[in-house]
Structures are given as structure tokens and as C-alpha cells.
Short mmCIF file of C-alpha atoms (C1' of nucleotides) in Angstrom, two decimals:
data_model
loop_
_atom_site.label_atom_id
_atom_site.label_comp_id
_atom_site.label_asym_id
_atom_site.label_seq_id
_atom_site.Cartn_x
_atom_site.Cartn_y
_atom_site.Cartn_z
CA MET Y 256 -25.55 44.80 49.02
CA LYS Y 257 -22.75 46.64 50.68
CA ALA Y 258 -22.17 43.59 52.81
CA ASP Y 259 -21.90 41.44 49.72
CA THR Y 260 -19.38 43.73 48.15
CA GLN Y 261 -17.21 43.74 51.24
CA ALA Y 262 -17.34 39.98 51.40
CA LYS Y 263 -16.26 39.69 47.81
CA ASP Y 264 -13.34 41.96 48.41
CA VAL Y 265 -12.18 39.90 51.33
CA LYS Y 266 -12.62 36.66 49.46
CA LEU Y 267 -10.61 38.03 46.59
CA LYS Y 268 -7.90 39.30 48.88
CA ILE Y 269 -7.65 35.85 50.44
CA LEU Y 270 -7.53 34.16 47.06
CA ASP Y 271 -4.80 36.45 45.82
CA ALA Y 272 -2.72 35.93 48.93
CA ALA Y 273 -3.23 32.18 48.82
CA LYS Y 274 -2.30 32.03 45.15
CA LYS Y 275 0.95 33.78 45.82
CA LEU Y 276 1.85 31.79 48.92
CA PHE Y 277 0.81 28.38 47.64
CA ALA Y 278 2.95 28.89 44.56
CA GLN Y 279 5.85 30.00 46.68
CA LYS Y 280 5.78 27.54 49.52
CA GLY Y 281 3.40 24.82 48.45
CA PHE Y 282 0.02 23.97 49.89
CA GLU Y 283 1.30 22.22 52.99
CA GLY Y 284 4.07 24.74 53.46
CA THR Y 285 1.60 27.60 53.65
CA THR Y 286 -0.31 28.33 56.84
CA VAL Y 287 -3.69 29.93 57.15
CA ARG Y 288 -2.09 32.57 59.31
CA GLN Y 289 0.30 33.53 56.53
CA ILE Y 290 -2.54 33.75 54.06
CA CYS Y 291 -4.54 36.04 56.32
CA ASP Y 292 -1.54 38.18 57.17
CA GLU Y 293 -0.71 38.59 53.49
CA ALA Y 294 -4.34 39.42 52.78
CA GLY Y 295 -4.54 41.77 55.72
CA VAL Y 296 -7.58 40.12 57.24
CA ALA Y 297 -8.29 38.19 60.40
CA LEU Y 298 -7.42 34.56 60.83
CA ALA Y 299 -10.98 33.38 61.15
CA LEU Y 300 -12.07 34.60 57.73
CA VAL Y 301 -10.61 31.74 55.76
CA SER Y 302 -12.83 29.32 57.59
CA TYR Y 303 -15.78 31.68 57.48
CA HIS Y 304 -15.70 32.36 53.75
CA PHE Y 305 -14.28 29.14 52.39
CA GLY Y 306 -14.73 26.57 55.11
CA GLY Y 307 -11.07 25.72 55.49
CA LYS Y 308 -7.71 25.94 53.81
CA GLU Y 309 -8.39 23.11 51.41
CA ASN Y 310 -11.40 24.85 49.94
CA VAL Y 311 -9.32 27.95 49.29
CA PHE Y 312 -7.22 25.79 47.03
CA TYR Y 313 -10.21 24.58 45.05
CA ALA Y 314 -11.74 28.04 44.87
CA LEU Y 315 -8.48 29.24 43.38
CA PHE Y 316 -8.84 27.05 40.34
CA GLU Y 317 -12.52 27.69 39.98
CA ALA Y 318 -11.92 31.41 40.02
CA PHE Y 319 -8.94 31.56 37.73
CA THR Y 320 -9.47 28.76 35.27
CA PRO Y 321 -9.06 30.24 31.82
CA GLU Y 322 -11.73 30.07 29.24
CA PHE Y 323 -9.53 28.68 26.51
CA LEU Y 324 -9.57 25.31 28.22
CA HIS Y 325 -13.10 24.87 27.01
CA LYS Y 326 -12.21 25.85 23.50
CA ASP Y 327 -12.48 23.12 20.93
CA TYR Y 328 -9.75 22.93 18.41
CA ALA Y 329 -11.06 21.94 15.03
CA LEU Y 330 -8.35 19.44 14.16
CA ALA Y 331 -8.78 20.22 10.49
CA GLU Y 332 -5.57 22.22 10.59
CA PRO Y 333 -3.32 20.55 13.15
CA VAL Y 334 -0.49 23.05 12.75
CA GLU Y 335 -2.79 26.01 13.24
CA ASP Y 336 -4.43 24.29 16.17
CA LEU Y 337 -1.12 23.55 17.83
CA LEU Y 338 0.00 27.13 17.37
CA SER Y 339 -3.25 28.32 18.91
CA LEU Y 340 -2.83 26.01 21.85
CA ILE Y 341 0.75 27.12 22.42
CA ARG Y 342 -0.37 30.72 22.26
CA ASP Y 343 -3.31 30.19 24.59
CA PHE Y 344 -1.18 28.38 27.09
CA ALA Y 345 1.67 30.87 26.94
CA ARG Y 346 -0.73 33.70 27.59
CA PHE Y 347 -2.25 31.93 30.53
CA ARG Y 348 1.19 31.20 31.89
CA LEU Y 349 2.22 34.82 31.59
CA ALA Y 350 -1.03 35.98 33.16
CA GLU Y 351 -1.09 33.45 35.99
CA PRO Y 352 2.41 32.14 36.59
CA GLU Y 353 1.62 31.26 40.18
CA LEU Y 354 -1.21 28.99 39.17
CA ILE Y 355 0.95 27.08 36.71
CA ASN Y 356 3.59 26.85 39.36
CA LEU Y 357 1.23 25.50 41.95
CA LEU Y 358 -0.33 23.08 39.51
CA GLN Y 359 3.03 21.71 38.56
CA GLN Y 360 3.92 21.13 42.21
CA GLU Y 361 0.67 19.32 42.83
CA ILE Y 362 1.11 17.16 39.77
CA MET Y 363 4.65 16.29 40.74
CA MET Y 364 3.65 15.16 44.18
CA GLN Y 365 0.43 13.54 43.08
CA SER Y 366 -1.39 15.41 45.76
CA PRO Y 367 -4.77 14.19 46.96
CA ARG Y 368 -6.20 17.56 45.96
CA LEU Y 369 -5.41 16.77 42.36
CA ASP Y 370 -8.54 14.70 41.94
CA LYS Y 371 -10.68 17.77 41.74
CA VAL Y 372 -8.30 19.71 39.51
CA GLN Y 373 -7.46 16.87 37.18
CA PRO Y 374 -10.35 17.48 34.76
CA ILE Y 375 -9.13 21.01 34.11
CA VAL Y 376 -5.67 19.92 33.06
CA PHE Y 377 -6.88 16.84 31.27
CA ALA Y 378 -9.09 18.92 29.04
CA LEU Y 379 -6.07 20.74 27.70
CA TRP Y 380 -3.81 17.75 27.32
CA LYS Y 381 -6.43 15.66 25.64
CA GLN Y 382 -6.71 18.40 23.06
CA LEU Y 383 -2.96 18.45 22.66
CA ARG Y 384 -2.99 14.71 22.26
CA ALA Y 385 -5.68 14.90 19.60
CA ILE Y 386 -3.86 17.62 17.73
CA LEU Y 387 -0.64 15.62 17.71
CA GLN Y 388 -2.48 12.60 16.38
CA ALA Y 389 -4.20 14.62 13.71
CA GLY Y 390 -0.91 16.16 12.66
CA LYS Y 391 0.70 12.78 12.35
CA ALA Y 392 -2.20 11.56 10.25
CA THR Y 393 -1.77 14.41 7.80
CA GLY Y 394 1.95 13.77 7.68
CA GLN Y 395 2.83 17.18 9.02
CA PHE Y 396 4.15 15.98 12.38
CA GLU Y 397 6.70 13.25 12.74
CA TYR Y 398 7.18 11.30 15.96
CA GLU Y 399 7.18 7.74 17.18
CA SER Y 400 5.58 7.71 20.60
CA LEU Y 401 2.48 9.77 21.16
CA LYS Y 402 2.79 9.41 24.90
CA HIS Y 403 6.31 10.69 25.12
CA THR Y 404 5.72 13.42 22.63
CA VAL Y 405 2.90 14.79 24.73
CA HIS Y 406 5.31 14.76 27.66
CA PHE Y 407 7.94 16.65 25.72
CA VAL Y 408 5.55 19.30 24.51
CA VAL Y 409 3.98 19.78 27.92
CA GLY Y 410 7.45 19.98 29.44
CA ALA Y 411 8.52 22.66 27.01
CA LEU Y 412 5.27 24.56 27.54
CA ILE Y 413 5.20 24.42 31.29
CA PHE Y 414 8.83 24.81 32.19
CA THR Y 415 9.37 28.11 30.48
CA ARG Y 416 9.10 30.43 33.35
CA ASN Y 417 10.79 33.44 34.80
CA SER Y 418 12.28 31.83 37.80
CA SER Y 419 15.01 33.69 39.55
CA PHE Y 420 16.58 30.34 40.14
CA PHE Y 421 17.20 29.97 36.44
CA ASP Y 422 17.82 33.56 35.68
CA GLN Y 423 20.78 33.55 37.99
CA LEU Y 424 22.34 31.16 35.54
CA LEU Y 425 20.89 32.37 32.32
CA GLN Y 426 20.68 36.11 32.50
CA GLU Y 427 24.22 36.67 31.41
CA ASP Y 428 23.83 36.41 27.69
CA GLY Y 429 22.20 38.56 25.03
CA VAL Y 430 20.50 40.62 27.74
CA GLN Y 431 17.24 40.27 25.91
CA THR Y 432 15.13 40.74 29.00
CA ASN Y 433 11.70 42.23 28.68
CA GLU Y 434 10.92 40.33 25.53
CA ASP Y 435 7.27 40.55 24.83
CA GLU Y 436 4.59 37.93 24.72
CA GLU Y 437 4.76 37.46 20.97
CA THR Y 438 8.47 36.79 21.03
CA LEU Y 439 8.09 34.16 23.71
CA ILE Y 440 5.31 32.52 21.77
CA ARG Y 441 7.46 32.43 18.65
CA TYR Y 442 10.38 30.84 20.49
CA THR Y 443 8.12 28.22 21.99
CA SER Y 444 6.38 27.46 18.73
CA ASP Y 445 9.67 27.17 16.88
CA PHE Y 446 11.12 24.73 19.36
CA ILE Y 447 8.05 22.53 19.58
CA LEU Y 448 7.39 22.45 15.84
CA GLY Y 449 11.05 21.59 15.35
CA GLY Y 450 10.70 18.76 17.83
CA LEU Y 451 7.78 17.51 15.77
CA ARG Y 452 9.87 17.80 12.60
CA TYR Y 453 7.40 20.13 11.03
CA GLU Y 454 8.84 21.80 7.98
CA LYS Y 455 7.82 25.37 7.49
CA LYS Y 456 6.43 25.99 4.08
CA MET N 161 31.70 -2.89 63.97
CA LYS N 162 28.35 -4.52 64.26
CA ALA N 163 27.01 -1.32 65.71
CA ASP N 164 28.28 0.60 62.74
CA THR N 165 26.63 -1.78 60.33
CA GLN N 166 23.33 -1.53 62.13
CA ALA N 167 23.56 2.21 62.18
CA LYS N 168 24.23 2.30 58.47
CA ASP N 169 21.25 0.11 57.81
CA VAL N 170 19.00 2.36 59.80
CA LYS N 171 20.35 5.48 58.18
CA LEU N 172 19.79 3.95 54.76
CA LYS N 173 16.29 2.84 55.67
CA ILE N 174 15.48 6.36 56.77
CA LEU N 175 16.95 7.86 53.61
CA ASP N 176 14.99 5.49 51.40
CA ALA N 177 11.77 6.21 53.23
CA ALA N 178 12.37 9.95 53.14
CA LYS N 179 13.20 9.88 49.46
CA LYS N 180 9.93 8.16 48.69
CA LEU N 181 7.80 10.34 50.95
CA PHE N 182 9.40 13.68 50.10
CA ALA N 183 8.85 12.97 46.42
CA GLN N 184 5.28 12.00 47.07
CA LYS N 185 4.14 14.63 49.51
CA GLY N 186 6.83 17.27 49.46
CA PHE N 187 9.23 18.21 52.24
CA GLU N 188 6.73 20.15 54.32
CA GLY N 189 3.98 17.66 53.63
CA THR N 190 6.02 14.82 55.07
CA THR N 191 6.27 14.30 58.80
CA VAL N 192 9.14 12.72 60.67
CA ARG N 193 6.68 10.22 62.04
CA GLN N 194 5.72 9.10 58.55
CA ILE N 195 9.35 8.69 57.60
CA CYS N 196 10.07 6.56 60.65
CA ASP N 197 6.95 4.46 60.18
CA GLU N 198 7.82 3.84 56.55
CA ALA N 199 11.37 2.98 57.57
CA GLY N 200 10.16 0.80 60.42
CA VAL N 201 12.23 2.56 63.06
CA ALA N 202 11.49 4.67 66.10
CA LEU N 203 10.64 8.33 65.89
CA ALA N 204 13.75 9.51 67.70
CA LEU N 205 16.19 8.05 65.19
CA VAL N 206 15.87 10.79 62.62
CA SER N 207 17.13 13.32 65.11
CA TYR N 208 19.73 10.93 66.47
CA HIS N 209 21.31 10.01 63.16
CA PHE N 210 20.77 13.14 61.12
CA GLY N 211 20.06 15.89 63.61
CA GLY N 212 16.65 16.81 62.26
CA LYS N 213 14.35 16.48 59.29
CA GLU N 214 16.11 19.16 57.29
CA ASN N 215 19.40 17.31 57.41
CA VAL N 216 17.74 14.19 56.07
CA PHE N 217 16.92 16.21 52.99
CA TYR N 218 20.51 17.29 52.48
CA ALA N 219 21.86 13.82 53.19
CA LEU N 220 19.57 12.54 50.46
CA PHE N 221 21.30 14.56 47.80
CA GLU N 222 24.75 13.89 49.13
CA ALA N 223 24.08 10.19 49.08
CA PHE N 224 22.44 9.92 45.70
CA THR N 225 24.04 12.60 43.58
CA PRO N 226 25.15 10.94 40.38
CA GLU N 227 28.73 10.96 39.24
CA PHE N 228 27.98 12.21 35.74
CA LEU N 229 27.31 15.66 37.08
CA HIS N 230 31.02 16.06 37.51
CA LYS N 231 31.73 14.89 34.01
CA ASP N 232 33.13 17.48 31.69
CA TYR N 233 31.79 17.54 28.20
CA ALA N 234 34.46 18.34 25.70
CA LEU N 235 32.45 20.78 23.57
CA ALA N 236 34.44 19.79 20.51
CA GLU N 237 31.48 17.77 19.31
CA PRO N 238 28.35 19.57 20.53
CA VAL N 239 25.95 17.02 19.08
CA GLU N 240 27.74 14.11 20.70
CA ASP N 241 27.95 16.03 23.95
CA LEU N 242 24.28 16.81 23.94
CA LEU N 243 23.41 13.19 23.23
CA SER N 244 25.63 12.13 26.11
CA LEU N 245 24.02 14.61 28.42
CA ILE N 246 20.54 13.48 27.43
CA ARG N 247 21.56 9.88 27.98
CA ASP N 248 23.18 10.58 31.33
CA PHE N 249 20.21 12.51 32.54
CA ALA N 250 17.66 9.99 31.30
CA ARG N 251 19.50 7.20 33.09
CA PHE N 252 19.59 9.16 36.29
CA ARG N 253 15.94 9.94 35.96
CA LEU N 254 15.08 6.30 35.45
CA ALA N 255 17.27 5.25 38.35
CA GLU N 256 16.15 7.94 40.77
CA PRO N 257 12.77 9.29 39.71
CA GLU N 258 11.91 10.38 43.23
CA LEU N 259 14.95 12.58 43.45
CA ILE N 260 14.13 14.33 40.19
CA ASN N 261 10.61 14.70 41.38
CA LEU N 262 11.61 16.22 44.67
CA LEU N 263 14.14 18.49 43.06
CA GLN N 264 11.58 19.82 40.65
CA GLN N 265 9.19 20.59 43.48
CA GLU N 266 11.84 22.44 45.39
CA ILE N 267 12.84 24.43 42.35
CA MET N 268 9.25 25.34 41.60
CA MET N 269 8.64 26.67 45.07
CA GLN N 270 12.07 28.24 45.44
CA SER N 271 12.48 26.51 48.74
CA PRO N 272 15.03 27.81 51.25
CA ARG N 273 16.68 24.40 51.16
CA LEU N 274 17.56 24.97 47.53
CA ASP N 275 20.61 27.01 48.42
CA LYS N 276 22.57 23.94 49.34
CA VAL N 277 21.35 21.88 46.40
CA GLN N 278 21.63 24.58 43.77
CA PRO N 279 25.26 23.86 42.88
CA ILE N 280 24.39 20.29 41.94
CA VAL N 281 21.77 21.32 39.42
CA PHE N 282 23.69 24.30 38.17
CA ALA N 283 26.63 22.11 37.26
CA LEU N 284 24.45 20.22 34.80
CA TRP N 285 22.65 23.18 33.33
CA LYS N 286 25.76 25.18 32.86
CA GLN N 287 27.10 22.33 30.81
CA LEU N 288 23.91 22.21 28.79
CA ARG N 289 24.16 25.91 28.23
CA ALA N 290 27.75 25.62 27.05
CA ILE N 291 26.88 22.76 24.72
CA LEU N 292 24.04 24.72 23.18
CA GLN N 293 26.29 27.68 22.62
CA ALA N 294 29.01 25.53 21.10
CA GLY N 295 26.48 23.90 18.79
CA LYS N 296 25.22 27.23 17.63
CA ALA N 297 28.77 28.36 16.96
CA THR N 298 29.41 25.37 14.73
CA GLY N 299 26.13 25.98 12.95
CA GLN N 300 24.70 22.61 13.96
CA PHE N 301 22.06 24.01 16.31
CA GLU N 302 19.65 26.70 15.36
CA TYR N 303 17.83 28.84 17.91
CA GLU N 304 17.33 32.46 18.82
CA SER N 305 17.27 32.71 22.58
CA LEU N 306 19.78 30.72 24.57
CA LYS N 307 17.86 31.27 27.77
CA HIS N 308 14.58 29.98 26.48
CA THR N 309 16.18 27.11 24.65
CA VAL N 310 17.77 25.90 27.87
CA HIS N 311 14.32 26.07 29.42
CA PHE N 312 12.78 24.04 26.64
CA VAL N 313 15.42 21.36 26.76
CA VAL N 314 15.31 21.09 30.53
CA GLY N 315 11.54 20.92 30.36
CA ALA N 316 11.61 18.10 27.87
CA LEU N 317 14.26 16.27 29.89
CA ILE N 318 12.68 16.63 33.26
CA PHE N 319 9.03 16.23 32.48
CA THR N 320 9.26 12.83 30.89
CA ARG N 321 8.22 10.67 33.71
CA ASN N 322 6.04 7.71 34.40
CA SER N 323 3.43 9.47 36.37
CA SER N 324 0.19 7.67 36.88
CA PHE N 325 -1.44 11.03 36.50
CA PHE N 326 -0.39 11.21 32.88
CA ASP N 327 -0.64 7.56 32.12
CA GLN N 328 -4.30 7.64 32.89
CA LEU N 329 -4.64 9.87 29.89
CA LEU N 330 -1.93 8.53 27.71
CA GLN N 331 -1.88 4.80 28.18
CA GLU N 332 -4.59 4.13 25.70
CA ASP N 333 -2.66 4.20 22.49
CA GLY N 334 -0.05 1.93 20.93
CA VAL N 335 0.25 0.04 24.20
CA GLN N 336 3.98 0.33 23.99
CA THR N 337 4.53 0.01 27.70
CA ASN N 338 7.75 -1.42 29.03
CA GLU N 339 9.86 0.30 26.44
CA ASP N 340 13.43 0.14 27.45
CA GLU N 341 15.92 2.78 28.38
CA GLU N 342 17.44 3.03 24.93
CA THR N 343 14.08 3.67 23.31
CA LEU N 344 13.29 6.45 25.74
CA ILE N 345 16.67 8.01 25.13
CA ARG N 346 16.10 7.88 21.39
CA TYR N 347 12.69 9.55 21.67
CA THR N 348 14.10 12.28 23.85
CA SER N 349 17.10 12.88 21.65
CA ASP N 350 14.97 13.00 18.53
CA PHE N 351 12.62 15.57 19.97
CA ILE N 352 15.30 17.82 21.39
CA LEU N 353 17.54 17.69 18.34
CA GLY N 354 14.50 18.48 16.25
CA GLY N 355 13.76 21.46 18.44
CA LEU N 356 17.30 22.61 17.83
CA ARG N 357 16.80 22.13 14.08
CA TYR N 358 19.69 19.75 13.89
CA GLU N 359 19.69 17.87 10.61
CA LYS N 360 20.75 14.27 10.83
CA LYS N 361 23.52 13.44 8.44
"C1'" DG X 38 -18.90 40.33 58.39
"C1'" DT X 39 -15.09 40.85 60.96
"C1'" DC X 40 -12.42 40.66 64.84
"C1'" DT X 41 -9.81 38.46 69.22
"C1'" DA X 42 -9.11 34.72 72.12
"C1'" DT X 43 -8.78 30.10 72.62
"C1'" DA X 44 -9.58 24.97 72.12
"C1'" DC X 45 -7.55 21.15 70.40
"C1'" DC X 46 -4.43 18.73 67.64
"C1'" DT X 47 -0.11 17.31 65.43
"C1'" DC X 48 4.35 18.77 64.54
"C1'" DG X 49 9.69 18.21 65.43
"C1'" DA X 50 12.81 17.37 68.93
"C1'" DT X 51 14.50 15.37 73.20
"C1'" DA X 52 14.97 13.01 77.94
"C1'" DG X 53 15.64 8.91 79.93
"C1'" DA X 54 14.88 3.73 80.28
"C1'" DC X 55 16.82 -0.25 78.23
"C1'" DG C 36 21.80 2.43 69.24
"C1'" DT C 37 17.12 2.14 69.83
"C1'" DC C 38 13.01 2.62 72.06
"C1'" DT C 39 8.70 5.10 74.58
"C1'" DA C 40 6.88 9.10 76.66
"C1'" DT C 41 6.53 13.77 76.66
"C1'" DC C 42 7.50 18.87 75.97
"C1'" DG C 43 6.85 23.21 73.77
"C1'" DA C 44 5.74 25.41 69.43
"C1'" DG C 45 2.79 26.25 66.02
"C1'" DG C 46 -1.03 24.31 63.07
"C1'" DT C 47 -6.39 24.70 61.87
"C1'" DA C 48 -10.79 25.70 63.18
"C1'" DT C 49 -14.22 27.87 66.08
"C1'" DA C 50 -16.79 30.50 69.89
"C1'" DG C 51 -18.32 34.72 71.06
"C1'" DA C 52 -17.85 39.92 71.34
"C1'" DC C 53 -18.64 43.72 68.40
#
DNA sequence: GTCTATACCTCGATAGAC
DNA sequence: GTCTATCGAGGTATAGAC
């Protein structure tokens, strides 16, 4: 019992460290040593608990995959559904920026590890795709290419991040830092709905 | 003379191979051996011609940086400027998808190599930022947060790519493959201008 | 379960023949 | 200028003490 608890703590410490480092330096750019140092545990424990660096990666997504990915949007109200999806995704991105970051890297480089993670992302994007189709059918959304529109929406959703790289360039305006979750969601929804030519009633 | 020509060929072969591999597997995930194999040259030549793997990376961006980044948009006509920028970027992305890919990876993971490449990207985004501001001043663009809007636009611009990862999911509709450059540019412009609530005259 | 010490491999870079 | 052979550093994974 006590042993189990200790093990869980260590596993969690490793996962947290790996999440941070993978996002920062990529999977290949991160060493097991760095992970264990960051976690404050011995080098051997990654292999002991996970069976290798690669399995840490997979465990990361199993542990942190959000529940909303399994949610089924009704498609009866495409606008409402899209707003829900934007909100769900924005919240996940705010809660787990490193995971989004890492995922985006892996997608970009078509990593071999993607095979196992693909279903998770696909679930979300298939829903987005269905919502966009439904919205076009009801005449509420206007676009020509479904494929490209999914790209645009995903791009807008995923790229909105607090990267110091950007902030260097972009901080120097209205100084509206510390905006809350709801504000960010509104900005995102406004832009995307505009891109879909949805007219607010 | 002949020696120079040969050297140039080898350097170019290495750059091409590195471009492809870096985009595919990331900088850290690519080995010098892989680069040389892909280029069909001996292992030692990366060090001989470039002085190390890291310098191959920098040479890549010096060699392939597009001229339009140095273009100055007039800002008298924000809509026209934005359309030009979208067009310029889309063309670059179609011509050099690997470079965009690699750049995005590096940005995501805030790589130490970014310091030397940062100015290139900043040049473009600063222009985008200025155009968005100008368009808001003339009342043609409508948005609340400049910072987030830049994010959205960049996201839409950068994420539109022919990735087999996406196509798996998205190929199965109108079967409008092989659309040309102009069509892609129109889709992108339509979405972004919509997001900015620009009303076509 | 956790640690240290180490085996074994592959990395980037270079020396030296051609 | 280009090659092969090799060095030293640093990678992952594991054996064995505690």
C-alpha cells in the first residue's frame, strides 16, 4: 500500500518532468537523465516504471487526455457545438499548454510515435469536421473547401499560445495581459465565426 | 574552378538533404550520418564544408530565405497589403514547405538556435502587426486584441499544409485535390478577412 | 522501490590516406 | 575535396547493492 503510493508519486513526478521537457526540447532533444534530474529521482526509474523513454511519451497522453474528446456534439445546433468545441479546446490548452505544444511538434515532424496518439487528435478533428459540415448544411457557415477550413480553424485554435517568442513582439500594445479564460474564448470564437462568415443574430 | 563547382554541388546536396530531414525528424532527431547518406556524400563533409551540424541549420535559412520578407508594405491600403502578405506567404509555404515546417518546430520548442533565425520571422510578423493596426485605424478590420489576432492569422497561415496526417482525415470529401496556388490563396484570404470582419465591397 | 555503477551503443567531429 | 577509420562524449538501459 505504502509502496504503491510511493511508486505513484515517482511515476507522476517523472511524467510531469517529461511533459515539461518534451514540450521544451522535443522528444529526441530530451534525455532520460534530464527527465530524472528534473523529477529528482534516479536514472534507472524511467526504465523501471515505464520500460523506456518512449513509453513515458505514451503514458503522458494516456494520463492527461481530456475527457471532452469523448464528448459527442449533437450537430443539431452547429453554432452552439462549435462554440462548445472552441471552449473545450481553449480550456484544455490553458490547462495543458505543454501537451498541445508537444503534440504540435510531433504532428509537424510526422513522428513515428504519432501512430499511437493519432486517434486522440482525430477524434476531435472529426467532430470539428462534422460540425463545419452541419453548419454549412444549415446555411449558417459559409466556406468553399471543407479541408482547408478545418486547417484554418485548427490553426487558429492551436497557435494561440503564450509563447515568450511571440510576446517579445506583441506585448507592447494595450497591455491587456492577464486576460482571463472567458476573454480568450470570446476572441477565438469571434475570429473563427467571422472566418466562417457566421452572422450574429 | 571545377573544384568550386563540385564543392557547391556537395554543399547544395547537403543542404537539400538536411532541409528534408530536419523538417521530418527535427534538428535533434536528425543525425549527421543520415544527412550525408541522404545526400550521398561522406560523413566528414558536413564538418568540412559547414563546420558542424548546427551551421548547416543556419546555412539553410541563409540560403532559402525569401526576398519578400524584406518587402515593405505601404500601409496606405491595409486590405491590399494583407492580401499581398497572405499571397507572399502562401507562395513561400508552397515552395518551401519543409522550411516552414522546421521553423514551426523550432518556434514551438523555443530552441536555442532560434536566436539567429528570429529576426527573419519577426520581420514578417511585425509587418502583419502593422497592417492589422492600420486596418483597424481605417475601420476596415474589426478585432479587439491585436496580440491574439496576430496569433490567429499566423495560425491560419502557417497551419495550412499538405500533411498526410491531416489528409488521411480530410481527403474524403469533394475530392478537390490538386487545387492550384490561386485557389489556396483565395481560401486563405477569405477566411482571414472574414475573421477580421472585413466586408467585401 | 530506489539507488549507484556500468555496459554498450550511437552521436558529432576529426585525423590521415588518397 | 573527398573518403574511411576512429576518438571521446554522452545516450539508453540494466545489473546488483541496499
